[in-house]
Short mmCIF file of C-alpha atoms and ligand atoms in Angstrom, two decimals:
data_model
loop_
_atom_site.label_atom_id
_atom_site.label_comp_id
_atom_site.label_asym_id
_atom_site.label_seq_id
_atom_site.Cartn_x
_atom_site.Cartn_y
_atom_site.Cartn_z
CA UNK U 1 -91.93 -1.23 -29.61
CA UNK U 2 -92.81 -0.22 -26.09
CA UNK U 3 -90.83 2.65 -25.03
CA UNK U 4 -90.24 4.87 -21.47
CA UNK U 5 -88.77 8.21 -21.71
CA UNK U 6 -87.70 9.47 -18.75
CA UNK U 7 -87.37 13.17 -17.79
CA UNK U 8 -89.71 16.26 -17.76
CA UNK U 9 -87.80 19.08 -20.14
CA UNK U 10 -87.69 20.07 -23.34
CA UNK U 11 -85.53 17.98 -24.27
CA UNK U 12 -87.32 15.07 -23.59
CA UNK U 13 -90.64 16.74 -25.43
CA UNK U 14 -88.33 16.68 -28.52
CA UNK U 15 -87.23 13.09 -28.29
CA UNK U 16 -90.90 12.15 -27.58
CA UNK U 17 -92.04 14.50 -30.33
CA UNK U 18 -89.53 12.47 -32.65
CA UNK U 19 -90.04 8.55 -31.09
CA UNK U 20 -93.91 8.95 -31.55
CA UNK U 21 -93.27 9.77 -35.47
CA UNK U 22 -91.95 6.06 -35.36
CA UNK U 23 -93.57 3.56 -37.35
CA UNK U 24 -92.14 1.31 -34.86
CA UNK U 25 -93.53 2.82 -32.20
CA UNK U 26 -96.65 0.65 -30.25
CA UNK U 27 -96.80 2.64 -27.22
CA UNK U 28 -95.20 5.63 -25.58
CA UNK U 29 -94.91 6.35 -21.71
CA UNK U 30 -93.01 9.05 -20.12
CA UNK U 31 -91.77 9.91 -16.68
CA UNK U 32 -92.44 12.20 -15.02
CA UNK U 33 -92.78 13.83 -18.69
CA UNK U 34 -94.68 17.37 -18.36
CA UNK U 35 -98.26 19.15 -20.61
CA UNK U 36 -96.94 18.96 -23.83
CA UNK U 37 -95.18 15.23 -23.42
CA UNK U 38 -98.68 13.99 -22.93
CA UNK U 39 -99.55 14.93 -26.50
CA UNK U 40 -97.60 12.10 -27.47
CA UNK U 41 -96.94 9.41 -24.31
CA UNK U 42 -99.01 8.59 -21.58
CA UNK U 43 -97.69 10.41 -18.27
CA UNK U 44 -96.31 8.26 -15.49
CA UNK U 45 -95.34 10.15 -11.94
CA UNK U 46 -92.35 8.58 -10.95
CA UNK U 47 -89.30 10.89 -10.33
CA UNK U 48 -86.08 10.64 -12.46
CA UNK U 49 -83.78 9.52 -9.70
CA UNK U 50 -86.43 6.50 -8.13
CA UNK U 51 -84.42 3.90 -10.08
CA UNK U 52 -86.45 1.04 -8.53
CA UNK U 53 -89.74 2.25 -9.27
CA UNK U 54 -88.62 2.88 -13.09
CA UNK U 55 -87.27 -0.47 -13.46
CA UNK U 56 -90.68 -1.84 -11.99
CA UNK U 57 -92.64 -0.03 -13.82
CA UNK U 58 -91.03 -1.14 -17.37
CA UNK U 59 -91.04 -4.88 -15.95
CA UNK U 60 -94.66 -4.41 -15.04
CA UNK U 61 -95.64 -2.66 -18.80
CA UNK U 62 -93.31 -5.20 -21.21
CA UNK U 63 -91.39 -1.97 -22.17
CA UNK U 64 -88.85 -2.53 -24.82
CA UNK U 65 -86.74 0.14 -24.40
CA UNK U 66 -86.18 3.12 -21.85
CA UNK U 67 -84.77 5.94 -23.29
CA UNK U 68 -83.21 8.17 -20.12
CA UNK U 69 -83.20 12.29 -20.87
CA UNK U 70 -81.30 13.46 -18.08
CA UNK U 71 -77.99 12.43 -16.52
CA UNK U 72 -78.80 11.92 -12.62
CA UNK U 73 -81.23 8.51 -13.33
CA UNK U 74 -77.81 6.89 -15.43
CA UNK U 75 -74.92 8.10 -12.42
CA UNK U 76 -77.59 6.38 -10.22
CA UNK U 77 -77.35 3.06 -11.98
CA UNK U 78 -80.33 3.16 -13.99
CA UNK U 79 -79.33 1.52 -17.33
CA UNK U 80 -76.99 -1.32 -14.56
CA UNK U 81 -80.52 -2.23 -12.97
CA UNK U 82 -82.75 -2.41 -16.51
CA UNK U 83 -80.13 -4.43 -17.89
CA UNK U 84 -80.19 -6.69 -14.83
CA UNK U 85 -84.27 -7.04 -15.46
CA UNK U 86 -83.88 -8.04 -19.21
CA UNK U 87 -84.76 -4.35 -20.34
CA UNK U 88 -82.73 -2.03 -23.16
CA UNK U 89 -81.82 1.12 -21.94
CA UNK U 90 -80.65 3.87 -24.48
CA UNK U 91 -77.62 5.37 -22.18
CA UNK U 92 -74.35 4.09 -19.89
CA UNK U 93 -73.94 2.27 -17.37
CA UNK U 94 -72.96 4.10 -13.68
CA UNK U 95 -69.33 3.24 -14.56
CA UNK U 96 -69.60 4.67 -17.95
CA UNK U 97 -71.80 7.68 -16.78
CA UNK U 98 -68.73 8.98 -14.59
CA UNK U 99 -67.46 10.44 -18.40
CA UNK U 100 -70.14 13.10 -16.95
CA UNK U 101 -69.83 12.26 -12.89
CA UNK U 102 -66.54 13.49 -12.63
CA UNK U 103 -64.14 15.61 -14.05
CA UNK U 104 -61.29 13.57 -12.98
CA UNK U 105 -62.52 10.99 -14.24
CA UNK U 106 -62.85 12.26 -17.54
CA UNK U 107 -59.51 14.10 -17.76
CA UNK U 108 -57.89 10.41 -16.74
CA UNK U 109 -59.79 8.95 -19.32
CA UNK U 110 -58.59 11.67 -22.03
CA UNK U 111 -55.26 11.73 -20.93
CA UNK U 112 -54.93 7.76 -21.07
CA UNK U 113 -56.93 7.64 -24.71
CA UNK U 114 -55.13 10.58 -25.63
CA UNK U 115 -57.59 12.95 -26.44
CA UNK U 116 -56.62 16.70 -26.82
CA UNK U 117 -57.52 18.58 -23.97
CA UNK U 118 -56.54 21.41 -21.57
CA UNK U 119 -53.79 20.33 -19.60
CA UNK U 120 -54.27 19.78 -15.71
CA UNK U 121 -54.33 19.11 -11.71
CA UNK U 122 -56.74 17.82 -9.74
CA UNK U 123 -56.46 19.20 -6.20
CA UNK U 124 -57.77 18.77 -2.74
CA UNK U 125 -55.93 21.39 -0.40
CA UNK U 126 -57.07 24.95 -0.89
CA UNK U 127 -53.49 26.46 -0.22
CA UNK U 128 -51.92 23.95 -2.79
CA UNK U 129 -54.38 25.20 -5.59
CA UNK U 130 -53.58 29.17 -4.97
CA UNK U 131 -49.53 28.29 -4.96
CA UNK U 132 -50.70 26.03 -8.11
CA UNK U 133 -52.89 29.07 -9.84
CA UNK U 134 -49.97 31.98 -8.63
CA UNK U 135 -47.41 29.95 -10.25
CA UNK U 136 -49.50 29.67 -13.65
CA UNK U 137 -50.92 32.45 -14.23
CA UNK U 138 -54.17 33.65 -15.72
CA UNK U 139 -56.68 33.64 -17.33
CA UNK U 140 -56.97 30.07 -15.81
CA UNK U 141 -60.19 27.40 -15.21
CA UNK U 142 -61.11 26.31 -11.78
CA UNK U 143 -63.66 23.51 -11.65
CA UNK U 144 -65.19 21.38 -9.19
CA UNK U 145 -65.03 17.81 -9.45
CA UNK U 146 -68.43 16.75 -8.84
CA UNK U 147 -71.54 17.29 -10.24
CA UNK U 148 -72.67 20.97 -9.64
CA UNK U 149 -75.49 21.72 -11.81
CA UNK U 150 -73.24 23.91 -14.54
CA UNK U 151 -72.14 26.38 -11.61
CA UNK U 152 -68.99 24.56 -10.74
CA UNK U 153 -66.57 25.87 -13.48
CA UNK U 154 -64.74 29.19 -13.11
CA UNK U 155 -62.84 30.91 -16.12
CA UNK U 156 -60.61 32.91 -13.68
CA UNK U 157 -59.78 36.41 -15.96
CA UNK U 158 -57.36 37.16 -13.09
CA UNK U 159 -55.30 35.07 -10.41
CA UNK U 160 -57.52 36.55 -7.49
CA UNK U 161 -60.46 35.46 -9.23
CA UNK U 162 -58.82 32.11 -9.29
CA UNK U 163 -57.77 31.97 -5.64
CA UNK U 164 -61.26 33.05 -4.48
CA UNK U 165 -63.45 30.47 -6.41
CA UNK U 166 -60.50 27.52 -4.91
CA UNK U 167 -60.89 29.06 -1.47
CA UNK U 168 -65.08 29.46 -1.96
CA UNK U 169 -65.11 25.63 -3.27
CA UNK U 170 -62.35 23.78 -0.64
CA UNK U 171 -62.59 25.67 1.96
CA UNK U 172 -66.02 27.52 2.06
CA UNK U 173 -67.58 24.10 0.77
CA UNK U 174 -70.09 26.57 -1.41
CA UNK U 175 -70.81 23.25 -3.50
CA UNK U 176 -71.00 20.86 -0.73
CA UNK U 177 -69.85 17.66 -2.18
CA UNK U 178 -69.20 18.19 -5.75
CA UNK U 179 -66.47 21.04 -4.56
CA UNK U 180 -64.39 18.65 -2.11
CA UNK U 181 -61.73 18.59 -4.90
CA UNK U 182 -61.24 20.42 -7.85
CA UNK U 183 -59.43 20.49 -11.01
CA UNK U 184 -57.49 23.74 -12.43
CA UNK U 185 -56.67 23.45 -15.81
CA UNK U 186 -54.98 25.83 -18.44
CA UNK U 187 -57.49 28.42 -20.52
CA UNK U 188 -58.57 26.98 -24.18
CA UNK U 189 -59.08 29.43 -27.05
CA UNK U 190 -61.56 29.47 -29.59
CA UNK U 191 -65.40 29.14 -30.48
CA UNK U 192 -67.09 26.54 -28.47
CA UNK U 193 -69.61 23.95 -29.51
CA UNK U 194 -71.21 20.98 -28.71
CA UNK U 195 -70.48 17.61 -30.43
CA UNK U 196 -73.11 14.51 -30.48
CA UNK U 197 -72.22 10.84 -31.01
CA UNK U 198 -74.45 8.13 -31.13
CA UNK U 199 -72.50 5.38 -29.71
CA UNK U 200 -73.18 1.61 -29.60
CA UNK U 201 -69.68 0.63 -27.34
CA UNK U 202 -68.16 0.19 -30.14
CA UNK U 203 -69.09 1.99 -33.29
CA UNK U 204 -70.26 5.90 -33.27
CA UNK U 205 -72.25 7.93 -35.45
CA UNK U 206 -72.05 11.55 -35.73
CA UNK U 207 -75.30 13.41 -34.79
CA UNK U 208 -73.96 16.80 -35.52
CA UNK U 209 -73.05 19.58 -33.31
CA UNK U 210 -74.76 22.61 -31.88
CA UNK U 211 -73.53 25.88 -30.98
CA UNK U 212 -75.27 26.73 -26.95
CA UNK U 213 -75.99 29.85 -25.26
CA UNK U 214 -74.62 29.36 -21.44
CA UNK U 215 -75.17 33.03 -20.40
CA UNK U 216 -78.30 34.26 -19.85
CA UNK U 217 -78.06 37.66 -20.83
CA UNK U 218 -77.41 38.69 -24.58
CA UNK U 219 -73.61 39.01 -26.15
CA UNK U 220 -73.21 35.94 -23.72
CA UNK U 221 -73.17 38.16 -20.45
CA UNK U 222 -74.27 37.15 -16.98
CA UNK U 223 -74.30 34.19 -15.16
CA UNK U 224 -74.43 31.33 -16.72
CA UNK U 225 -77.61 28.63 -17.60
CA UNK U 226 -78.46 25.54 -18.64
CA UNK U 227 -78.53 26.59 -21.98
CA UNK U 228 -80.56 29.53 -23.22
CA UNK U 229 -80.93 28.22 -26.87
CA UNK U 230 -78.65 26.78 -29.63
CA UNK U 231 -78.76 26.75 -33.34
CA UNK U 232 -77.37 23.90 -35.96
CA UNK U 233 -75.38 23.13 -37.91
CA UNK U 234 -72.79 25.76 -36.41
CA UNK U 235 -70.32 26.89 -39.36
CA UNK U 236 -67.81 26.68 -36.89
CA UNK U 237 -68.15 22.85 -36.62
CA UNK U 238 -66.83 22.55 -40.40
CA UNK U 239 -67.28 18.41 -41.74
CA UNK U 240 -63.47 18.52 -40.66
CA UNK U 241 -63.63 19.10 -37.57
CA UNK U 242 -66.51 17.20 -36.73
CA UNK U 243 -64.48 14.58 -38.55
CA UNK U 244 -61.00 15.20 -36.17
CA UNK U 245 -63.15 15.36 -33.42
CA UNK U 246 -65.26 11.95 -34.37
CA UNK U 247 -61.47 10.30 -35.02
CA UNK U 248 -59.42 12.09 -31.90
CA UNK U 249 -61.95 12.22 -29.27
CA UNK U 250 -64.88 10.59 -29.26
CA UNK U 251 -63.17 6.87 -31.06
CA UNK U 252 -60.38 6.77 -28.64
CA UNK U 253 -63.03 7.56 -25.68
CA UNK U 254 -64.99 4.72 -26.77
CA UNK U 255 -61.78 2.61 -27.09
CA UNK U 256 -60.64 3.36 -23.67
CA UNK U 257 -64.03 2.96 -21.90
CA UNK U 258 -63.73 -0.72 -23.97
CA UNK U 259 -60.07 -1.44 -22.27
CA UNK U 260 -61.82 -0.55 -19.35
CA UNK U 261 -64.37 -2.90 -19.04
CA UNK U 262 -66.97 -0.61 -19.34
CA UNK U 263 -68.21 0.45 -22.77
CA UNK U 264 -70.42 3.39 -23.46
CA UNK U 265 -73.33 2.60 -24.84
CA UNK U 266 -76.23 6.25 -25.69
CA UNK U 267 -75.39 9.47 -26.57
CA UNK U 268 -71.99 10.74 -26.10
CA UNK U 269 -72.15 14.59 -25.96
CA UNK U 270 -68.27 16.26 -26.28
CA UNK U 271 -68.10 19.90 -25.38
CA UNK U 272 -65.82 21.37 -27.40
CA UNK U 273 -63.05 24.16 -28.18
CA UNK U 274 -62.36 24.77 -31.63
CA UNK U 275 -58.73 26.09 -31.20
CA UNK U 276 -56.31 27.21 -34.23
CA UNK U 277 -54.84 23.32 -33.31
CA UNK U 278 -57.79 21.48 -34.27
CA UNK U 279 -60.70 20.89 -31.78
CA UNK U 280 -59.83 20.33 -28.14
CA UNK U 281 -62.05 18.41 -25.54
CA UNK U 282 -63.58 20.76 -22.67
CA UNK U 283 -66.13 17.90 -20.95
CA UNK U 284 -68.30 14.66 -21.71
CA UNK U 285 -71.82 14.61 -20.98
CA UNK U 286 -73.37 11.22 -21.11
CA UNK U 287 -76.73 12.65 -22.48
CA UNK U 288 -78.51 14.48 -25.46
CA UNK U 289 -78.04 19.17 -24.26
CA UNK U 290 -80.86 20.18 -23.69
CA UNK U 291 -81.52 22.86 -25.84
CA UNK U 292 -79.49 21.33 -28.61
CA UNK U 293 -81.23 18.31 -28.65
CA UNK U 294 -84.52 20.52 -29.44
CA UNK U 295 -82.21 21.57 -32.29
CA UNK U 296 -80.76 18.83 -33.59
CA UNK U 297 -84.11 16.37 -33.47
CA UNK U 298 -86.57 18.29 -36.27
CA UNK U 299 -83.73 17.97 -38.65
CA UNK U 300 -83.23 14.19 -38.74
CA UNK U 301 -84.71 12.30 -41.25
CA UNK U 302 -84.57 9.19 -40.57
CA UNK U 303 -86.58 6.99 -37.62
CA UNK U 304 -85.14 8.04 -34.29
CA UNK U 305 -86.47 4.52 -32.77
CA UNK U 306 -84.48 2.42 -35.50
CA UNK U 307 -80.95 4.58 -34.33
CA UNK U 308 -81.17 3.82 -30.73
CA UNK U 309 -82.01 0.64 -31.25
CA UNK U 310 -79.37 0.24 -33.42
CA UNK U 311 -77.03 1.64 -30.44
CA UNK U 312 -78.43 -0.45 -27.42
CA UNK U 313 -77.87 -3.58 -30.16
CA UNK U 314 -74.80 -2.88 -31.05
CA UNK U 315 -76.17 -2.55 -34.37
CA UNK U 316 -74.39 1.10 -35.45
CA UNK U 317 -71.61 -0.54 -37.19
CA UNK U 318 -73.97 -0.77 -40.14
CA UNK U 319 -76.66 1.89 -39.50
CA UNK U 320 -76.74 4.93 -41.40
CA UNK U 321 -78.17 8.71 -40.30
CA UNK U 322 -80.09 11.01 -43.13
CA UNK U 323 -80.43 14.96 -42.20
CA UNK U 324 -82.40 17.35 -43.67
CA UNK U 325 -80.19 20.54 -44.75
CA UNK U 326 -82.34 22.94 -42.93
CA UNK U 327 -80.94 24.88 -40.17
CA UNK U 328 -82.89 25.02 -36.73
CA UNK U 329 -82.55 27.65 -33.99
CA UNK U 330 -83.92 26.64 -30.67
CA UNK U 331 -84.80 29.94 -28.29
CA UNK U 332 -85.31 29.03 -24.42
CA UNK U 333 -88.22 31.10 -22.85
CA UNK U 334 -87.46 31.37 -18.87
CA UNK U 335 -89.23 32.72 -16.17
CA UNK U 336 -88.07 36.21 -15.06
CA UNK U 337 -85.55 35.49 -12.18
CA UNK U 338 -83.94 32.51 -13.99
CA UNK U 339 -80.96 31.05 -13.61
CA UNK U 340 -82.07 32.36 -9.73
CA UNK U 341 -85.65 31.54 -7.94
CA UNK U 342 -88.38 32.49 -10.85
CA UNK U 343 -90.63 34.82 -9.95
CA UNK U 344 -94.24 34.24 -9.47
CA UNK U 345 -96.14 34.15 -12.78
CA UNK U 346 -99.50 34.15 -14.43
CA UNK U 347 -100.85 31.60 -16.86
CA UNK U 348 -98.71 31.01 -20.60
CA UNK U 349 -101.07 32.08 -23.51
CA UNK U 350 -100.41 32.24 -26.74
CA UNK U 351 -98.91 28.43 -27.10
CA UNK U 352 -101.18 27.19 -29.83
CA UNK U 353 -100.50 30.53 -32.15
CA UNK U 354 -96.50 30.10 -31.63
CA UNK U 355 -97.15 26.36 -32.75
CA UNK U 356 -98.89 27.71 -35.98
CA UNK U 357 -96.06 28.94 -37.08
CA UNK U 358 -94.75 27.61 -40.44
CA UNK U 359 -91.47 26.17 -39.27
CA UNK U 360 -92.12 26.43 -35.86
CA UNK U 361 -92.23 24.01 -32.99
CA UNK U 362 -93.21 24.40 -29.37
CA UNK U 363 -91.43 22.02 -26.51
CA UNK U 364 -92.43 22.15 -23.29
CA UNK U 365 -89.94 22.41 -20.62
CA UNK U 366 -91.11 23.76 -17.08
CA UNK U 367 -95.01 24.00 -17.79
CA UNK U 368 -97.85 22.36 -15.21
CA UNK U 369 -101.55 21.89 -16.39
CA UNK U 370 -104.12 23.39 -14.31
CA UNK U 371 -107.26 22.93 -15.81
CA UNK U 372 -107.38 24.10 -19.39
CA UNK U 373 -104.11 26.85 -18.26
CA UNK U 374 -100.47 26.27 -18.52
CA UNK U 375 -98.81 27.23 -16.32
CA UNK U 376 -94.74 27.96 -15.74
CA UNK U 377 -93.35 25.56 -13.32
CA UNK U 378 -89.39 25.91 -13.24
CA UNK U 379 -86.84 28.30 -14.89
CA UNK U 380 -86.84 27.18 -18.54
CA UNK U 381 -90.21 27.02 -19.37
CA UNK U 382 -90.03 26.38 -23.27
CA UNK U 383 -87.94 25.66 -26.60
CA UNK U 384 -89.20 27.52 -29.24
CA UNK U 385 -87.82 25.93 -32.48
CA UNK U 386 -87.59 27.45 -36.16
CA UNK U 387 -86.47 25.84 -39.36
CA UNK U 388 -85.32 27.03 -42.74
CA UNK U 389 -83.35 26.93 -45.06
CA UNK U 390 -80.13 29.07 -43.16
CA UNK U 391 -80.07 30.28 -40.05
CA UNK U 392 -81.19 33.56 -40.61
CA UNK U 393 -84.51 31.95 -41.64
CA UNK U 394 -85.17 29.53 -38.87
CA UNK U 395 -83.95 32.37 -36.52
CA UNK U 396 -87.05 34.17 -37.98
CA UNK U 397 -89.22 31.18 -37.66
CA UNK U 398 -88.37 31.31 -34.03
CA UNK U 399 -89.11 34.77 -33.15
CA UNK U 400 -92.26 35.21 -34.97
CA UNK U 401 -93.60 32.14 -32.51
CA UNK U 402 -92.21 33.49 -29.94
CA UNK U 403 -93.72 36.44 -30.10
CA UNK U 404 -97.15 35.19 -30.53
CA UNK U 405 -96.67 33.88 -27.09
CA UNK U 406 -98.70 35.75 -24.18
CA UNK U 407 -96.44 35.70 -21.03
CA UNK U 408 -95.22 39.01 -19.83
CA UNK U 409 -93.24 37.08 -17.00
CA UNK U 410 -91.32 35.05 -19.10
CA UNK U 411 -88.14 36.17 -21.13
CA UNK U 412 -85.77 35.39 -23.76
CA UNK U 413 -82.63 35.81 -25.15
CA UNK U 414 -83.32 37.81 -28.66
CA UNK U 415 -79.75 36.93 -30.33
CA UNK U 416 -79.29 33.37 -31.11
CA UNK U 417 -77.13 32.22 -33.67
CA UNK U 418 -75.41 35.71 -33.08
CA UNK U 419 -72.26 34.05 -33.20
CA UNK U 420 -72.90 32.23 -36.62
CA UNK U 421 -74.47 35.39 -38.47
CA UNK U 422 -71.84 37.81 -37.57
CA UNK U 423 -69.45 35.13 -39.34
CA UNK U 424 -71.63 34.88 -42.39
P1 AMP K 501 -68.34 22.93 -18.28
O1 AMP K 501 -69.26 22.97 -17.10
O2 AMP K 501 -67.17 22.03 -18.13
O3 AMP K 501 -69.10 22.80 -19.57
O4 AMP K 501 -67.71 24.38 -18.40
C1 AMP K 501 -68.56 25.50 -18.51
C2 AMP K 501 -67.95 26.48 -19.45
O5 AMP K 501 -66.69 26.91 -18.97
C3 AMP K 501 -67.65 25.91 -20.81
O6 AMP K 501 -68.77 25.93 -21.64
C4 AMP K 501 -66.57 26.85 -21.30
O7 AMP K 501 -67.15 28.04 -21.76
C5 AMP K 501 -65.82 27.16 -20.05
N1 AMP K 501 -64.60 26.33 -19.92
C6 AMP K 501 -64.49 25.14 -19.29
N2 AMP K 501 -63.23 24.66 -19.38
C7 AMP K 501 -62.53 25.58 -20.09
C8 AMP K 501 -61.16 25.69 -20.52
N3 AMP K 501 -60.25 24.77 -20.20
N4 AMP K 501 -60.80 26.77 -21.23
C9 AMP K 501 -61.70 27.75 -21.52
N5 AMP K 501 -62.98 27.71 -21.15
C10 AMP K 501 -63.40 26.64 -20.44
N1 LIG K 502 -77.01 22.88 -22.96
C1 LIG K 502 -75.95 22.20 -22.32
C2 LIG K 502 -76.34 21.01 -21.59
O1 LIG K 502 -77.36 20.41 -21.75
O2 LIG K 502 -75.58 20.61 -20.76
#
């Protein structure tokens, strides 16, 4: 199999890391991919979002399959144009990718499959959405419609706090686009986590779930992130809930995306509140997270290449998943400054010692190559991933390679998988 991965993070690193273990495997590319991709594919520098240029370039190399990382390359029609040119693609359609597009979207979708969920309004007039929030109450969520890199939700603590981030996003336009409407919904209780599906249109398989660290400060303080590291399996994602989740929202999603004409075929990601009624749906993504995917990869046993095959075939019906036990915990290093405009930064040492590790693994995220140096080049820089037995263990793992890193300008967050070991 000839396969394109397309994206530059960590995330990506850990789905090469995993596709080049493939016996199937006959050659690996990745774009734009980043230093430690190129351990395992050959580096191509086309951007995520150049659609044509992707599709040419699998035409041009015979690639089998093209296996997408990020979201923006599948909302901009990616998978549509591939399978137009003859060429798998491992992720939705742009009609099926609007599970992640847009909020509305997704709520309609949940509402018409029905999916448990935080009941809602979508609205477009800023003094509508106040009388809306003042007649509700809070705590209460704004959101904005669109696409807004993970700063366009708002868990309003008070009704001012609600009122402001309305009049900021409709009337202020602080998101541009993505903030032209916005959907308030009610405040959901509980421990979050993250849900994975493999899904083939039809069939899904569970992947497992994650627990994420949004905020990047410890105790889950600050603003929030893309993730500052995740752990699995969470305890809080017991085999039942996974299961009610599996059979209340992710089946009837697929179901409904079927009725619609356009079934989801890739990775169907369900952020989710674990309330004292069962799990409740908070958003889709269309993609692997990124850092649980870092998590969740070094614990499956059996050949990533086969599965999403399997998925673009419609093929999961019959296909089975085998997991090792272990528990992983996955710890983001960022450059100082992150989630704002890093600060400038010295060369990463260390990275070979943290890989030496037992247990540990090192992804790349925001790294450039200058010479024989790494350097940082964006706000997550690495996953640092440790496995054991429990999570205390792989925590462990993680921290000892971690600390064997040499970057005074980078940071961490020291307390992942707090959540899960103050349960224990
Ligand atoms: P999202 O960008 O939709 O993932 O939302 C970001 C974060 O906001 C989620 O991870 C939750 O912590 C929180 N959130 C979103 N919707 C709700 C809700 N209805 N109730 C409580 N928290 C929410
Ligand atoms: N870590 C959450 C995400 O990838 O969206």
């Amino acid at each position: 199999m000839r396969v394109l991965v397309i994206g530059s993070g960590g995330r990506e690193h850990a789905l090469c890391w995993a596709l080049a273990a493939s016996p199937m495997l006959e050659k690996l590319w990745c774009a734009p991919g980043n230093p430690g991709i190129a351990a395992h594919a050959e580096l191509v520098p086309v951007p995520v979002t150049d659609v044509a240029a992707l599709v040419a370039f699998a035409r041009d190399h015979a690639v089998d399959l093209v296996v997408p990382g990020p979201e923006a390359p599948l909302v901009a029609g990616l998978a549509d144009a591939l399978k137009e040119a003859g060429i798998r693609c491992f992720g939705p359609s742009a009609a099926a990718a609007q599970l992640e597009g847009s909020k509305t979207f997704t709520k309609e979708v949940a509402d018409a499959a029905g999916i448990p969920t935080a009941r809602w309004e979508r609205f477009e007039e800023a003094e509508e959405a106040r009388a809306f929030v003042r007649l509700r109450g809070a705590p209460i969520v704004v959101k904005a419609d669109g696409l807004a890199a993970g700063k366009g939700v708002v868990v309003a603590a008070t009704v001012e706090e609600a009122e402001a981030a309305i009049t900021a996003m409709l009337e202020d336009g602080s998101l541009g686009a993505a903030g032209a409407s916005v959907v308030i919904e009610e405040c959901l209780i509980g421990e979050e986590a993250s849900l994975f599906a493999l899904c083939d249109g039809e069939h899904a398989l569970l992947l497992g779930g994650a627990q994420d660290h949004k905020r990047v400060g410890e105790g889950d303080t600050g603003p929030n992130t893309g993730g500052m590291g995740a752990y699995t399996p969470t305890p809080f994602l017991t085999a039942e809930a996974a299961d009610a989740a599996m059979k209340r929202i992710v089946m009837p999603a697929l179901a409904e995306m079927v009725r619609r004409g356009t079934p989801f075929r890739g990775v169907l990601f369900a952020g989710l509140m674990l309330t004292s009624d069962g799990p409740q749906l908070i958003e889709f993504n269309v993609r692997f997270g990124d850092p649980e995917c870092q998590a969740l990869l070094p614990r499956l046993k059996s050949d990533l290449l086969a599965a999403l095959l399997a998925a673009c075939d419609g093929e999961l019906g019959a296909f089975d998943l085998r997991w090792s036990d272990d528990a992983t915990v996955a710890v983001v290093v960022a450059a100082k400054g992150y989630p704002g405009t890093p600060e400038p930064s010295g060369p990463i040492g260390g990275l070979d010692e943290a890989a030496a590790v037992p247990g540990a693994l090192v992804f790349h995220a925001g790294t450039t190559r200058r010479g024989d140096e790494i350097h940082p080049a964006g706000g997550r820089v690495l996953t640092v991933v440790g496995r054991g037995p429990d999570i205390q263990t792989a925590r462990d793992v993680a921290y000892r390679a971690v600390a064997a890193l040499r970057w005074p300008e980078g940071f961490f967050r020291r307390d992942i998988g707090w959540r899960a070991l103050r349960s224990a």
